[in-house]
Amino acid sequence: MRPQSYYRDDSYDDDDDDRDKYQRADEPDRYLADDYDNRKKTTKKTFPDCLFGSSKAVKPFNMQNMFETEIRRLSKTINTENSDDEINDATRQSIIAKAAVHVSSSLLSSLFCDLNGTDTENLDEFLRQFQVPEKFCSLHSKIDCDAYKDRRHISGICNNLKNPHYGSAGTPFTRIKKAVYDDGLGKRRSKSVTGRPLPSARDCSLRLFQNKQQFSRSYTNYFVIFGQFIGHDMSLAAPAKDGSGKPIACGCNRNDDMCSNVKIPPNDPWMSDQKCMAIPATAEAFPDQICSLGIREQKNDNTHFIDLSVVYGSSQETIDNFREHTDGLLIVTDVTPYKDYLPQQQSGQSCVDADDRVKCDGRVMENLVLTGIVTQWWRFHNMLARKLKELHSDWSDDELFEGAKKINVGYFQKVVFDEYLPMLLGQELTDQFFPDGPTKYDPEKIPGVWTEFSTAAFRCHSLVREWYSRATPYHKLIDQKLLWDISLRAAPAWDFNFGGLDAYLRGSVNDFGYAWDWNFADQIRHHLFETNDKKAETKRYDLPAMNINRCRAHGISSYNVYREWCGYKRAKKFSDFSDTINTEGIQNLREVYDDPDDVDLFAGLNMEDSVPGGLIGKTSACIVARQFALIQVSDRFYYEHEGVFTPAQLQALKDFTHRSFMCDTVETYSMQTDPYKPRTPEGNEQIPCTENYATLNMEPWR
Ligand code: HEM
Ligand SMILES: [Ca+2]
């Protein structure tokens, strides 16, 4: 039995004409960006009367003035709040981004007189006509890319020589479809197309999702967490910061656009002891990569490229802290006789289980398998730097560092594009989106990570399992831990009696992942980051609910819109979903949502059947395939694009097998040929690392 509604007791049987009952015939369909695009072509821009000639209208309009006044106002508030703190660059940036949003709103209120009731669909178009003055937006600044002609900049700038900022860290997520917000500007989508409130994201999660612990026999947990690692390379939604640059502390009573809290419905069987999940909003950003005004967008703190941001960071400051500054090496923690660990962070938050000396990177230590994967690429960097040093004893620290980084990123891209993606998408979609291997670099393409990709399509959270095995170097099972035991916790990594950190990596190539469906592990749906602290307002989180909530906060259109973008018909009634969702899934959706156009993207995607031959839902696969194709063609340094590697170097990267990489970077006696796939007695058996092993052939780099 699926749980009943915990939130809305007025849930009613859907009959497929509900939409018409609640929506006036002449009412614009606010949620359909495609319709918007079509209308735009045919209708002329019309603004309310009061735009011109009204006493309220600002005319002539001086953007620079409005900006300066707004920034002065905001800085003043900050100065009085934090008289001791220096205003640093990040703070200035955040003031300016805020000012942009404020100026947008005040400009709009004066031009449109009254935002309520205006045709909000035109706002974005209108605002985009104005550029933020140059001195307020660093993206205008001229950059000398000469030094980066043949190596990547740490922040991703100069990857595109024509538009140096494209794809760099701190630029906004781009979008497939125009944002839909309640007020047209940035307020989280909260209403059904019928006008009634949408159910709370937690309510959706409770009623839509289950936990049947369905395993997939086709991939390992290592494959699953590798996906998390890739996602974290491309995307880091910047958390909103307060005036002094500190992360926002959200409480359940706070109800402004800095927090995206999720309400807990009454009678929630798991969370009745908390009122909400308090969640900081994503920091706002200029709407495009050229500083126009416009409606709210979200900031990506990582480079959008696939360039191992999780390993090297996205800023000079970060990487400088982690470099040894001799021989191109990264700092490590020596745990002889085992392979090196990541360096100990000097500052930041403590891990949950540790005293104040052990700092925890919330992202790297999200789970210890992920920590292990980051460690593997860290170790590999140092292996490469040492090998390059053997070949080029005269190279400087910088040359060795950049050389090793380039090979590391190149090999990572090989694994992502040649191994991970074909398996995730299936051969059919891979052939469709990557027909002749990599396409030529195209500087006109904006290498943007789409908010729909990072907030929904690539949040493969239904694959996340409950229990995590530890295994010996001979792959004998030691024991299993709940996600909770290895999430933001350092101690198990130091537990060398049970194999230390690498025990989890070894376990992950033996464990299956969960299947793509609407089953989510209780560990992430009811117990994520659970704390025993009685005083904590948020005692635990629900990850699928957070995903749904994030979709709404990021102004993401409904699932229906993306179905259509992927070539399926836009559903007018729930049963029209039947080409992507089975009967039971459709029934689930019908019980929760008023209208097919209400279905949140994340929810819709996780009700879907998998793409034939692939491992994730049909629409997700379509979005993911297109996203990776876009990132590939807009990445000047993509490993097969001209000039990055010589043909012999490329061949060496291709010949270096994933299994040998595992043998090089994991403390293990043996490994299966394809670590993404479960070991089988024949075809994918685990064989000793001493057999059929060949490390990366460095001759072409001599
Ligand atoms: C143990 C497993 C995992 C945990 C505990 C976890 C947890 C989280 C959390 C807490 C967030 C932020 C949610 C929010 O505030 O909106 C997040 C975001 C995300 N997750 Fe996961 N995740 C896991 C596995 C995965 C996997 C397997 C994938 C993909 C293959 C994935 C892809 C993503 C992506 C793309 C984001 C957005 C990142 C951003 O833009 O900041 N995650 N995850
Ligand atoms: Ca990146």
PDB file of C-alpha atoms in Angstrom, residues 7 110 192 274 378 469:
ATOM      1  CA  TYR A   7      -0.477  16.952   3.596  1.00  0.00           C
ATOM      2  CA  SER A 110       8.500  51.787 -11.699  1.00  0.00           C
ATOM      3  CA  SER A 192      -0.611  24.464  -9.838  1.00  0.00           C
ATOM      4  CA  GLN A 274      10.642  18.864  12.799  1.00  0.00           C
ATOM      5  CA  TRP A 378      44.607  12.793  -6.691  1.00  0.00           C
ATOM      6  CA  SER A 469      30.371  -2.819   1.751  1.00  0.00           C
TER       7      SER A 469
END
